[in-house]
PDB file of C-alpha atoms and ligand atoms in Angstrom:
ATOM      1  CA  MET T 144     130.387  21.025  -6.848  1.00  0.00           C
ATOM      2  CA  ASN T 145     133.845  21.883  -8.242  1.00  0.00           C
ATOM      3  CA  PHE T 146     135.650  20.181 -11.423  1.00  0.00           C
ATOM      4  CA  ALA T 147     138.755  21.033 -12.902  1.00  0.00           C
ATOM      5  CA  VAL T 148     141.309  19.844 -15.978  1.00  0.00           C
ATOM      6  CA  ILE T 149     145.074  19.333 -15.528  1.00  0.00           C
ATOM      7  CA  GLY T 150     147.376  19.434 -18.213  1.00  0.00           C
ATOM      8  CA  HIS T 151     150.597  21.163 -19.186  1.00  0.00           C
ATOM      9  CA  PRO T 152     151.117  23.458 -21.321  1.00  0.00           C
ATOM     10  CA  ILE T 153     146.782  23.941 -20.021  1.00  0.00           C
ATOM     11  CA  SER T 154     146.102  27.884 -20.984  1.00  0.00           C
ATOM     12  CA  HIS T 155     144.541  26.986 -24.028  1.00  0.00           C
ATOM     13  CA  SER T 156     142.005  24.782 -23.051  1.00  0.00           C
ATOM     14  CA  LEU T 157     138.494  25.167 -23.847  1.00  0.00           C
ATOM     15  CA  SER T 158     136.928  23.119 -21.751  1.00  0.00           C
ATOM     16  CA  PRO T 159     136.157  25.697 -18.482  1.00  0.00           C
ATOM     17  CA  ALA T 160     134.020  27.512 -21.348  1.00  0.00           C
ATOM     18  CA  MET T 161     132.457  24.551 -22.628  1.00  0.00           C
ATOM     19  CA  HIS T 162     131.684  23.175 -19.025  1.00  0.00           C
ATOM     20  CA  HIS T 163     130.157  26.361 -18.125  1.00  0.00           C
ATOM     21  CA  ALA T 164     128.127  26.471 -20.920  1.00  0.00           C
ATOM     22  CA  ASN T 165     126.457  23.116 -19.572  1.00  0.00           C
ATOM     23  CA  PHE T 166     126.577  24.151 -16.079  1.00  0.00           C
ATOM     24  CA  LYS T 167     124.677  27.509 -17.308  1.00  0.00           C
ATOM     25  CA  SER T 168     121.941  25.761 -19.544  1.00  0.00           C
ATOM     26  CA  LEU T 169     121.279  23.344 -16.511  1.00  0.00           C
ATOM     27  CA  GLY T 170     121.546  25.977 -14.054  1.00  0.00           C
ATOM     28  CA  LEU T 171     124.355  24.891 -11.895  1.00  0.00           C
ATOM     29  CA  ASP T 172     125.650  26.907  -9.764  1.00  0.00           C
ATOM     30  CA  TYR T 173     129.256  24.704 -10.254  1.00  0.00           C
ATOM     31  CA  SER T 174     132.551  25.560 -11.073  1.00  0.00           C
ATOM     32  CA  TYR T 175     135.203  24.381 -13.660  1.00  0.00           C
ATOM     33  CA  ILE T 176     139.028  25.918 -13.890  1.00  0.00           C
ATOM     34  CA  ALA T 177     141.723  24.999 -16.019  1.00  0.00           C
ATOM     35  CA  LEU T 178     145.151  23.865 -13.381  1.00  0.00           C
ATOM     36  CA  ASP T 179     148.506  24.107 -15.390  1.00  0.00           C
ATOM     37  CA  ILE T 180     150.457  20.999 -13.300  1.00  0.00           C
ATOM     38  CA  ASN T 181     154.286  21.371 -13.212  1.00  0.00           C
ATOM     39  CA  PRO T 182     155.410  17.927 -13.557  1.00  0.00           C
ATOM     40  CA  ASN T 183     157.764  18.214 -11.413  1.00  0.00           C
ATOM     41  CA  HIS T 184     154.774  18.518  -8.484  1.00  0.00           C
ATOM     42  CA  PHE T 185     152.933  15.962 -10.147  1.00  0.00           C
ATOM     43  CA  HIS T 186     153.546  13.846  -6.964  1.00  0.00           C
ATOM     44  CA  HIS T 187     151.212  16.570  -4.898  1.00  0.00           C
ATOM     45  CA  ILE T 188     148.076  16.186  -7.099  1.00  0.00           C
ATOM     46  CA  ARG T 189     146.170  14.253  -4.314  1.00  0.00           C
ATOM     47  CA  ASP T 190     147.000  17.323  -2.062  1.00  0.00           C
ATOM     48  CA  ILE T 191     146.648  20.018  -4.887  1.00  0.00           C
ATOM     49  CA  MET T 192     142.843  18.650  -5.561  1.00  0.00           C
ATOM     50  CA  ALA T 193     141.657  18.257  -1.866  1.00  0.00           C
ATOM     51  CA  GLU T 194     143.232  21.618  -1.383  1.00  0.00           C
ATOM     52  CA  ARG T 195     140.633  22.957  -3.973  1.00  0.00           C
ATOM     53  CA  GLU T 196     137.629  20.801  -2.752  1.00  0.00           C
ATOM     54  CA  ILE T 197     137.751  19.550  -6.489  1.00  0.00           C
ATOM     55  CA  ASP T 198     134.891  16.681  -6.948  1.00  0.00           C
ATOM     56  CA  GLY T 199     135.724  15.002 -10.286  1.00  0.00           C
ATOM     57  CA  PHE T 200     138.492  16.431 -12.868  1.00  0.00           C
ATOM     58  CA  ASN T 201     139.976  15.845 -16.961  1.00  0.00           C
ATOM     59  CA  VAL T 202     143.044  14.697 -17.379  1.00  0.00           C
ATOM     60  CA  THR T 203     144.953  16.012 -20.323  1.00  0.00           C
ATOM     61  CA  ILE T 204     148.445  15.774 -21.763  1.00  0.00           C
ATOM     62  CA  PRO T 205     150.851  14.986 -20.230  1.00  0.00           C
ATOM     63  CA  PHE T 206     149.577  12.929 -17.554  1.00  0.00           C
ATOM     64  CA  LYS T 207     147.141  10.583 -18.677  1.00  0.00           C
ATOM     65  CA  THR T 208     149.121   7.730 -18.012  1.00  0.00           C
ATOM     66  CA  ALA T 209     150.991   8.918 -14.959  1.00  0.00           C
ATOM     67  CA  ILE T 210     147.572   9.828 -12.667  1.00  0.00           C
ATOM     68  CA  ILE T 211     147.034   5.847 -13.094  1.00  0.00           C
ATOM     69  CA  ASP T 212     149.203   5.600 -10.092  1.00  0.00           C
ATOM     70  CA  TYR T 213     147.047   7.705  -7.739  1.00  0.00           C
ATOM     71  CA  LEU T 214     143.723   6.346  -7.854  1.00  0.00           C
ATOM     72  CA  ASP T 215     142.253   4.017  -6.054  1.00  0.00           C
ATOM     73  CA  GLU T 216     139.997   2.396  -8.893  1.00  0.00           C
ATOM     74  CA  VAL T 217     139.974   2.548 -12.366  1.00  0.00           C
ATOM     75  CA  ASP T 218     137.401   1.520 -15.229  1.00  0.00           C
ATOM     76  CA  ASP T 219     138.671  -2.084 -16.922  1.00  0.00           C
ATOM     77  CA  LEU T 220     137.869  -0.257 -20.230  1.00  0.00           C
ATOM     78  CA  ALA T 221     140.965   3.266 -19.107  1.00  0.00           C
ATOM     79  CA  LEU T 222     143.040   0.226 -17.380  1.00  0.00           C
ATOM     80  CA  LYS T 223     143.541  -1.198 -20.968  1.00  0.00           C
ATOM     81  CA  MET T 224     143.746   1.670 -22.659  1.00  0.00           C
ATOM     82  CA  GLY T 225     146.914   2.912 -19.956  1.00  0.00           C
ATOM     83  CA  ALA T 226     145.196   6.285 -20.431  1.00  0.00           C
ATOM     84  CA  VAL T 227     142.837   8.100 -17.788  1.00  0.00           C
ATOM     85  CA  ASN T 228     141.049  10.964 -18.707  1.00  0.00           C
ATOM     86  CA  THR T 229     138.571  11.120 -16.150  1.00  0.00           C
ATOM     87  CA  VAL T 230     138.647  10.954 -12.340  1.00  0.00           C
ATOM     88  CA  LYS T 231     135.624  11.297 -10.162  1.00  0.00           C
ATOM     89  CA  ILE T 232     136.099  11.832  -6.767  1.00  0.00           C
ATOM     90  CA  VAL T 233     133.905  10.569  -3.791  1.00  0.00           C
ATOM     91  CA  GLU T 234     134.699  11.221  -0.100  1.00  0.00           C
ATOM     92  CA  GLY T 235     138.315  10.589  -0.607  1.00  0.00           C
ATOM     93  CA  LYS T 236     138.081   7.840  -3.096  1.00  0.00           C
ATOM     94  CA  TRP T 237     139.682   8.334  -6.585  1.00  0.00           C
ATOM     95  CA  THR T 238     137.781   6.937  -9.342  1.00  0.00           C
ATOM     96  CA  GLY T 239     139.723   6.704 -13.116  1.00  0.00           C
ATOM     97  CA  TYR T 240     137.539   6.488 -16.267  1.00  0.00           C
ATOM     98  CA  ASN T 241     138.800   7.260 -20.281  1.00  0.00           C
ATOM     99  CA  THR T 242     135.803   8.980 -22.488  1.00  0.00           C
ATOM    100  CA  ASP T 243     137.863   9.609 -25.217  1.00  0.00           C
ATOM    101  CA  ALA T 244     136.774   6.326 -27.129  1.00  0.00           C
ATOM    102  CA  THR T 245     133.406   6.239 -25.986  1.00  0.00           C
ATOM    103  CA  GLY T 246     132.999  10.252 -26.919  1.00  0.00           C
ATOM    104  CA  PHE T 247     134.765   9.472 -30.433  1.00  0.00           C
ATOM    105  CA  ILE T 248     132.567   6.602 -31.771  1.00  0.00           C
ATOM    106  CA  GLU T 249     129.135   8.797 -30.201  1.00  0.00           C
ATOM    107  CA  SER T 250     130.605  11.365 -32.546  1.00  0.00           C
ATOM    108  CA  LEU T 251     130.066   8.766 -35.610  1.00  0.00           C
ATOM    109  CA  PRO T 252     126.949   8.215 -37.282  1.00  0.00           C
ATOM    110  CA  PRO T 253     125.270   5.740 -35.917  1.00  0.00           C
ATOM    111  CA  LYS T 254     126.197   2.011 -37.114  1.00  0.00           C
ATOM    112  CA  GLU T 255     128.132  -0.541 -36.237  1.00  0.00           C
ATOM    113  CA  TYR T 256     131.505  -0.842 -37.719  1.00  0.00           C
ATOM    114  CA  SER T 257     133.184  -4.204 -38.017  1.00  0.00           C
ATOM    115  CA  HIS T 258     136.537  -3.326 -39.753  1.00  0.00           C
ATOM    116  CA  VAL T 259     138.683   0.095 -37.959  1.00  0.00           C
ATOM    117  CA  LEU T 260     141.601   1.642 -40.301  1.00  0.00           C
ATOM    118  CA  LEU T 261     142.934   3.763 -37.887  1.00  0.00           C
ATOM    119  CA  ILE T 262     146.323   6.168 -39.103  1.00  0.00           C
ATOM    120  CA  GLY T 263     148.882   7.412 -36.393  1.00  0.00           C
ATOM    121  CA  ALA T 264     149.459   5.067 -32.719  1.00  0.00           C
ATOM    122  CA  GLY T 265     149.608   7.388 -30.273  1.00  0.00           C
ATOM    123  CA  GLY T 266     147.642   7.826 -27.118  1.00  0.00           C
ATOM    124  CA  ALA T 267     144.411   9.122 -28.935  1.00  0.00           C
ATOM    125  CA  SER T 268     144.496   6.068 -31.613  1.00  0.00           C
ATOM    126  CA  ARG T 269     145.415   3.581 -29.081  1.00  0.00           C
ATOM    127  CA  ALA T 270     142.451   5.308 -26.894  1.00  0.00           C
ATOM    128  CA  ILE T 271     140.083   4.585 -29.609  1.00  0.00           C
ATOM    129  CA  ALA T 272     141.352   1.390 -31.217  1.00  0.00           C
ATOM    130  CA  GLN T 273     140.961  -0.438 -27.842  1.00  0.00           C
ATOM    131  CA  GLY T 274     137.037   1.350 -27.801  1.00  0.00           C
ATOM    132  CA  PHE T 275     137.000  -1.001 -30.529  1.00  0.00           C
ATOM    133  CA  ALA T 276     138.225  -3.845 -29.879  1.00  0.00           C
ATOM    134  CA  ALA T 277     136.343  -3.959 -26.645  1.00  0.00           C
ATOM    135  CA  LYS T 278     133.092  -3.470 -28.904  1.00  0.00           C
ATOM    136  CA  GLY T 279     134.661  -7.000 -31.035  1.00  0.00           C
ATOM    137  CA  ALA T 280     135.900  -4.735 -33.428  1.00  0.00           C
ATOM    138  CA  ASP T 281     138.961  -5.928 -35.983  1.00  0.00           C
ATOM    139  CA  VAL T 282     141.036  -3.295 -35.800  1.00  0.00           C
ATOM    140  CA  THR T 283     143.719  -2.475 -38.373  1.00  0.00           C
ATOM    141  CA  VAL T 284     146.531   0.325 -37.349  1.00  0.00           C
ATOM    142  CA  ALA T 285     149.055   2.072 -39.574  1.00  0.00           C
ATOM    143  CA  ASN T 286     152.083   3.702 -38.458  1.00  0.00           C
ATOM    144  CA  ARG T 287     154.758   5.595 -40.086  1.00  0.00           C
ATOM    145  CA  SER T 288     156.960   3.931 -37.443  1.00  0.00           C
ATOM    146  CA  PRO T 289     156.661   0.257 -36.772  1.00  0.00           C
ATOM    147  CA  GLU T 290     158.497   0.687 -33.581  1.00  0.00           C
ATOM    148  CA  ARG T 291     155.377   2.204 -31.585  1.00  0.00           C
ATOM    149  CA  LEU T 292     153.114  -0.468 -32.258  1.00  0.00           C
ATOM    150  CA  ALA T 293     155.487  -2.888 -30.850  1.00  0.00           C
ATOM    151  CA  ASP T 294     154.007  -2.957 -27.400  1.00  0.00           C
ATOM    152  CA  TRP T 295     150.363  -2.671 -28.083  1.00  0.00           C
ATOM    153  CA  PRO T 296     149.046  -4.265 -25.500  1.00  0.00           C
ATOM    154  CA  PHE T 297     146.022  -6.150 -27.497  1.00  0.00           C
ATOM    155  CA  GLU T 298     145.322  -7.736 -30.705  1.00  0.00           C
ATOM    156  CA  VAL T 299     144.859  -5.391 -33.835  1.00  0.00           C
ATOM    157  CA  HIS T 300     146.410  -5.745 -37.072  1.00  0.00           C
ATOM    158  CA  LYS T 301     150.062  -3.801 -37.291  1.00  0.00           C
ATOM    159  CA  ILE T 302     150.976  -1.980 -40.960  1.00  0.00           C
ATOM    160  CA  THR T 303     152.705   0.409 -42.290  1.00  0.00           C
ATOM    161  CA  LEU T 304     151.297   3.619 -44.289  1.00  0.00           C
ATOM    162  CA  ASP T 305     152.155   1.640 -47.585  1.00  0.00           C
ATOM    163  CA  ASP T 306     149.863  -1.039 -46.713  1.00  0.00           C
ATOM    164  CA  ILE T 307     147.284   1.235 -46.077  1.00  0.00           C
ATOM    165  CA  GLU T 308     145.927   0.683 -49.552  1.00  0.00           C
ATOM    166  CA  ARG T 309     145.534  -2.774 -49.927  1.00  0.00           C
ATOM    167  CA  PHE T 310     143.671  -2.838 -46.093  1.00  0.00           C
ATOM    168  CA  ALA T 311     141.054   0.104 -46.653  1.00  0.00           C
ATOM    169  CA  ASP T 312     138.995  -1.628 -49.083  1.00  0.00           C
ATOM    170  CA  ARG T 313     137.720  -3.402 -46.275  1.00  0.00           C
ATOM    171  CA  ALA T 314     137.499  -0.338 -43.568  1.00  0.00           C
ATOM    172  CA  ASP T 315     133.670   1.046 -42.777  1.00  0.00           C
ATOM    173  CA  LEU T 316     135.711   3.545 -40.819  1.00  0.00           C
ATOM    174  CA  LEU T 317     138.699   5.530 -41.426  1.00  0.00           C
ATOM    175  CA  ILE T 318     140.188   7.551 -38.655  1.00  0.00           C
ATOM    176  CA  ASN T 319     143.556  10.202 -38.970  1.00  0.00           C
ATOM    177  CA  THR T 320     144.868  10.562 -35.441  1.00  0.00           C
ATOM    178  CA  THR T 321     148.134  12.238 -36.692  1.00  0.00           C
ATOM    179  CA  PRO T 322     148.628  16.058 -36.274  1.00  0.00           C
ATOM    180  CA  VAL T 323     148.992  16.011 -40.577  1.00  0.00           C
ATOM    181  CA  GLY T 324     146.520  18.500 -41.015  1.00  0.00           C
ATOM    182  CA  MET T 325     146.306  20.363 -37.836  1.00  0.00           C
ATOM    183  CA  THR T 326     146.682  23.997 -37.701  1.00  0.00           C
ATOM    184  CA  GLY T 327     150.249  25.001 -37.952  1.00  0.00           C
ATOM    185  CA  PHE T 328     150.872  21.643 -38.812  1.00  0.00           C
ATOM    186  CA  GLU T 329     153.250  21.979 -42.156  1.00  0.00           C
ATOM    187  CA  ASP T 330     153.458  17.793 -43.189  1.00  0.00           C
ATOM    188  CA  GLU T 331     151.480  16.955 -46.298  1.00  0.00           C
ATOM    189  CA  MET T 332     148.418  14.282 -46.250  1.00  0.00           C
ATOM    190  CA  LEU T 333     148.729  10.994 -46.276  1.00  0.00           C
ATOM    191  CA  TYR T 334     146.264   9.052 -47.900  1.00  0.00           C
ATOM    192  CA  ASP T 335     144.470   9.496 -51.627  1.00  0.00           C
ATOM    193  CA  PHE T 336     141.363   7.408 -50.389  1.00  0.00           C
ATOM    194  CA  LYS T 337     141.585   5.480 -54.298  1.00  0.00           C
ATOM    195  CA  SER T 338     140.317   1.766 -52.776  1.00  0.00           C
ATOM    196  CA  VAL T 339     138.080   3.195 -49.924  1.00  0.00           C
ATOM    197  CA  HIS T 340     135.085   1.771 -49.830  1.00  0.00           C
ATOM    198  CA  PRO T 341     132.017   3.924 -50.983  1.00  0.00           C
ATOM    199  CA  ASP T 342     130.007   3.658 -47.779  1.00  0.00           C
ATOM    200  CA  ALA T 343     133.197   3.752 -45.569  1.00  0.00           C
ATOM    201  CA  VAL T 344     132.879   6.938 -43.172  1.00  0.00           C
ATOM    202  CA  VAL T 345     136.230   8.699 -43.201  1.00  0.00           C
ATOM    203  CA  ALA T 346     136.906  10.693 -39.050  1.00  0.00           C
ATOM    204  CA  ASP T 347     139.718  12.698 -38.161  1.00  0.00           C
ATOM    205  CA  ILE T 348     140.308  13.572 -34.443  1.00  0.00           C
ATOM    206  CA  ILE T 349     141.418  17.204 -35.302  1.00  0.00           C
ATOM    207  CA  TYR T 350     138.483  19.816 -35.404  1.00  0.00           C
ATOM    208  CA  THR T 351     141.087  22.901 -36.428  1.00  0.00           C
ATOM    209  CA  PRO T 352     140.371  23.471 -39.293  1.00  0.00           C
ATOM    210  CA  SER T 353     137.600  21.675 -38.926  1.00  0.00           C
ATOM    211  CA  MET T 354     138.084  20.245 -42.295  1.00  0.00           C
ATOM    212  CA  THR T 355     141.765  18.763 -42.699  1.00  0.00           C
ATOM    213  CA  PRO T 356     143.211  18.228 -45.812  1.00  0.00           C
ATOM    214  CA  PHE T 357     142.189  13.953 -45.105  1.00  0.00           C
ATOM    215  CA  LEU T 358     138.466  15.149 -44.695  1.00  0.00           C
ATOM    216  CA  LYS T 359     138.479  17.822 -47.403  1.00  0.00           C
ATOM    217  CA  LEU T 360     138.956  14.695 -49.995  1.00  0.00           C
ATOM    218  CA  ALA T 361     137.048  12.321 -48.503  1.00  0.00           C
ATOM    219  CA  ASP T 362     134.001  14.729 -48.800  1.00  0.00           C
ATOM    220  CA  ARG T 363     134.835  15.136 -52.671  1.00  0.00           C
ATOM    221  CA  LEU T 364     134.940  11.639 -53.074  1.00  0.00           C
ATOM    222  CA  GLY T 365     131.455  11.662 -51.640  1.00  0.00           C
ATOM    223  CA  LEU T 366     132.828   9.659 -48.446  1.00  0.00           C
ATOM    224  CA  THR T 367     130.843  10.634 -45.065  1.00  0.00           C
ATOM    225  CA  THR T 368     133.019  13.304 -43.144  1.00  0.00           C
ATOM    226  CA  VAL T 369     132.845  13.875 -39.630  1.00  0.00           C
ATOM    227  CA  ASN T 370     135.815  15.987 -37.831  1.00  0.00           C
ATOM    228  CA  GLY T 371     136.913  15.703 -34.007  1.00  0.00           C
ATOM    229  CA  LEU T 372     134.239  18.489 -32.574  1.00  0.00           C
ATOM    230  CA  GLY T 373     132.065  15.941 -31.445  1.00  0.00           C
ATOM    231  CA  MET T 374     134.511  13.793 -29.613  1.00  0.00           C
ATOM    232  CA  PHE T 375     135.846  16.800 -27.486  1.00  0.00           C
ATOM    233  CA  ILE T 376     132.076  17.676 -26.892  1.00  0.00           C
ATOM    234  CA  ASN T 377     131.122  13.965 -26.092  1.00  0.00           C
ATOM    235  CA  GLN T 378     134.035  13.043 -23.954  1.00  0.00           C
ATOM    236  CA  GLY T 379     133.330  16.488 -21.401  1.00  0.00           C
ATOM    237  CA  ALA T 380     130.100  15.324 -22.030  1.00  0.00           C
ATOM    238  CA  GLN T 381     130.374  12.290 -20.678  1.00  0.00           C
ATOM    239  CA  SER T 382     133.272  13.124 -18.274  1.00  0.00           C
ATOM    240  CA  PHE T 383     130.026  15.413 -16.591  1.00  0.00           C
ATOM    241  CA  GLU T 384     127.457  12.796 -16.722  1.00  0.00           C
ATOM    242  CA  ILE T 385     129.849  10.105 -14.927  1.00  0.00           C
ATOM    243  CA  TRP T 386     130.372  12.677 -11.957  1.00  0.00           C
ATOM    244  CA  THR T 387     127.183  14.530 -11.561  1.00  0.00           C
ATOM    245  CA  GLY T 388     124.609  11.187 -13.046  1.00  0.00           C
ATOM    246  CA  LEU T 389     122.847  14.327 -14.679  1.00  0.00           C
ATOM    247  CA  LYS T 390     122.439  14.348 -18.965  1.00  0.00           C
ATOM    248  CA  ALA T 391     124.791  17.189 -20.255  1.00  0.00           C
ATOM    249  CA  ASP T 392     123.517  19.795 -22.588  1.00  0.00           C
ATOM    250  CA  ARG T 393     125.730  18.878 -26.030  1.00  0.00           C
ATOM    251  CA  THR T 394     123.698  21.550 -28.268  1.00  0.00           C
ATOM    252  CA  ALA T 395     125.381  24.671 -25.666  1.00  0.00           C
ATOM    253  CA  MET T 396     128.344  22.875 -25.683  1.00  0.00           C
ATOM    254  CA  THR T 397     129.284  23.136 -29.243  1.00  0.00           C
ATOM    255  CA  GLU T 398     127.176  26.374 -29.482  1.00  0.00           C
ATOM    256  CA  CYS T 399     129.899  27.529 -27.140  1.00  0.00           C
ATOM    257  CA  VAL T 400     133.326  25.544 -28.429  1.00  0.00           C
ATOM    258  CA  LYS T 401     132.340  26.797 -32.007  1.00  0.00           C
ATOM    259  CA  ASN T 402     131.974  30.448 -30.831  1.00  0.00           C
ATOM    260  CA  TYR T 403     136.136  30.144 -29.710  1.00  0.00           C
ATOM    261  CA  LEU T 404     137.020  28.067 -33.283  1.00  0.00           C
TER     262      LEU T 404
HETATM  263  P1  ATR E 507     148.725  11.645 -29.082  1.00  0.00           P
HETATM  264  O1  ATR E 507     148.386  13.317 -29.286  1.00  0.00           O
HETATM  265  O2  ATR E 507     147.104  10.824 -29.994  1.00  0.00           O
HETATM  266  O3  ATR E 507     149.461  11.024 -28.346  1.00  0.00           O
HETATM  267  P2  ATR E 507     151.445  11.950 -30.364  1.00  0.00           P
HETATM  268  O4  ATR E 507     151.813  10.699 -29.545  1.00  0.00           O
HETATM  269  O5  ATR E 507     152.220  13.025 -30.982  1.00  0.00           O
HETATM  270  O6  ATR E 507     149.918  11.630 -30.242  1.00  0.00           O
HETATM  271  O7  ATR E 507     151.223  10.701 -31.925  1.00  0.00           O
HETATM  272  C1  ATR E 507     151.389  10.980 -33.239  1.00  0.00           C
HETATM  273  C2  ATR E 507     151.225  10.106 -34.274  1.00  0.00           C
HETATM  274  O8  ATR E 507     151.093  10.990 -35.714  1.00  0.00           O
HETATM  275  C3  ATR E 507     152.027   9.410 -34.294  1.00  0.00           C
HETATM  276  O9  ATR E 507     151.408   8.041 -34.336  1.00  0.00           O
HETATM  277  C4  ATR E 507     152.936   9.659 -35.275  1.00  0.00           C
HETATM  278  O10 ATR E 507     153.731   8.320 -36.460  1.00  0.00           O
HETATM  279  P3  ATR E 507     155.327   7.603 -35.166  1.00  0.00           P
HETATM  280  O11 ATR E 507     155.198   7.280 -34.362  1.00  0.00           O
HETATM  281  O12 ATR E 507     155.761   6.992 -36.569  1.00  0.00           O
HETATM  282  O13 ATR E 507     156.009   9.576 -34.780  1.00  0.00           O
HETATM  283  C5  ATR E 507     151.732  10.457 -36.306  1.00  0.00           C
HETATM  284  N1  ATR E 507     152.442  11.272 -36.794  1.00  0.00           N
HETATM  285  C6  ATR E 507     152.950  12.599 -36.687  1.00  0.00           C
HETATM  286  N2  ATR E 507     153.817  13.137 -37.728  1.00  0.00           N
HETATM  287  C7  ATR E 507     153.108  12.212 -38.665  1.00  0.00           C
HETATM  288  C8  ATR E 507     153.402  12.564 -40.759  1.00  0.00           C
HETATM  289  N3  ATR E 507     154.102  13.529 -40.818  1.00  0.00           N
HETATM  290  N4  ATR E 507     153.221  11.203 -40.968  1.00  0.00           N
HETATM  291  C9  ATR E 507     152.631  10.682 -40.792  1.00  0.00           C
HETATM  292  N5  ATR E 507     152.761  10.226 -39.296  1.00  0.00           N
HETATM  293  C10 ATR E 507     153.193  11.484 -38.182  1.00  0.00           C
END
């Protein structure tokens, strides 16, 4: 079978190496390529995939929303998120899914998270917020600019960064979804955790560096921390499972990605 990831730019994607590590571990002679699609040519996407006999592909920035117009069917959760990161092609029929939020949730210590506080309101935040809302959690999103939250299509509490302190004590999960703390990003950390419950889990969707200042401070205060590596591995593993019905080897995928970090 043939798989791909599409994006623009895409040259630094670790997905091909990660998926090949999984194929190798399972003894599968499958391919997975990175395709840099010029946004001006995106309307040819179905021809591009047909020509390469692609059976399934991942979608990354900037096409996660645009791809929806080219699908025959969209999974309910992905439709609510307004973002698709996984497309399965069966006999020319394209179905879209989103494994970002489920991949993130799989990376957390397994327990019920009923009050989730997200910092940042970009695409990743929106997917994760919807993922938790679908599980019945109470979701609060704090964002620097309130306008960004105005058109969110479901009920979350919408707050500013200054309000975090007031909402944090009831959160059992805090997640940074902003680029603050990413290697090469200069801005300062957002939060000091003074009012956070001691049992709360603190997560960041960033995985380079493995410990952002956000996570380091939480760790120093004795809170459980989770970085974004598990989310990246699990979203890929779950895509593979959607495409093939087989169980992915997450250990092989993790070892492979760690070699590049
Ligand atoms: P994604 O890749 O998840 O789609 P994005 O669209 O780049 O991310 O969104 C980045 C998020 O990080 C936004 O919520 C942004 O806040 P604004 O809506 O106010 O721009 C937030 N963000 C970026 N830099 C930030 C900073 N220095 N402090 C606080 N929030 C920041």
